[in-house]
């Protein structure tokens, strides 16, 4: 859960399994939100502009041969406000 207007950091990774030289040749990271659309093309980014509500965040990576991965997904909830509750303390003697 993220509070509306507060920064959220995303970090993705991918591996190019068919690369013969053993290098990880991921050239593109595509981050997408079900609520807000395209978010970033970087491996790591921070945003504070997510709209309130439930977001299905999807990451797809692309290698140097333009082969895309299957999308990885997670759910992020952006709350417009938090409610704090204080309970009285009871001490038994």
mmCIF file of C-alpha atoms in Angstrom, residues 26 28 30 60-71:
data_model
loop_
_atom_site.group_PDB
_atom_site.id
_atom_site.type_symbol
_atom_site.label_atom_id
_atom_site.label_comp_id
_atom_site.label_asym_id
_atom_site.label_seq_id
_atom_site.Cartn_x
_atom_site.Cartn_y
_atom_site.Cartn_z
ATOM 1 C CA UNK A 26 18.241 -6.835 -21.591
ATOM 2 C CA UNK A 28 14.321 -2.442 -22.443
ATOM 3 C CA UNK A 30 8.429 -1.693 -19.939
ATOM 4 C CA UNK A 60 7.953 -6.826 -19.546
ATOM 5 C CA UNK A 61 11.644 -6.985 -20.479
ATOM 6 C CA UNK A 62 13.051 -7.049 -24.009
ATOM 7 C CA UNK A 63 16.454 -8.428 -25.028
ATOM 8 C CA UNK A 64 18.832 -7.238 -27.761
ATOM 9 C CA UNK A 65 17.118 -9.548 -30.276
ATOM 10 C CA UNK A 66 13.774 -7.808 -29.546
ATOM 11 C CA UNK A 67 12.369 -10.902 -27.796
ATOM 12 C CA UNK A 68 9.927 -9.979 -25.012
ATOM 13 C CA UNK A 69 9.483 -11.832 -21.755
ATOM 14 C CA UNK A 70 6.220 -13.054 -20.359
ATOM 15 C CA UNK A 71 4.854 -10.206 -18.227
#
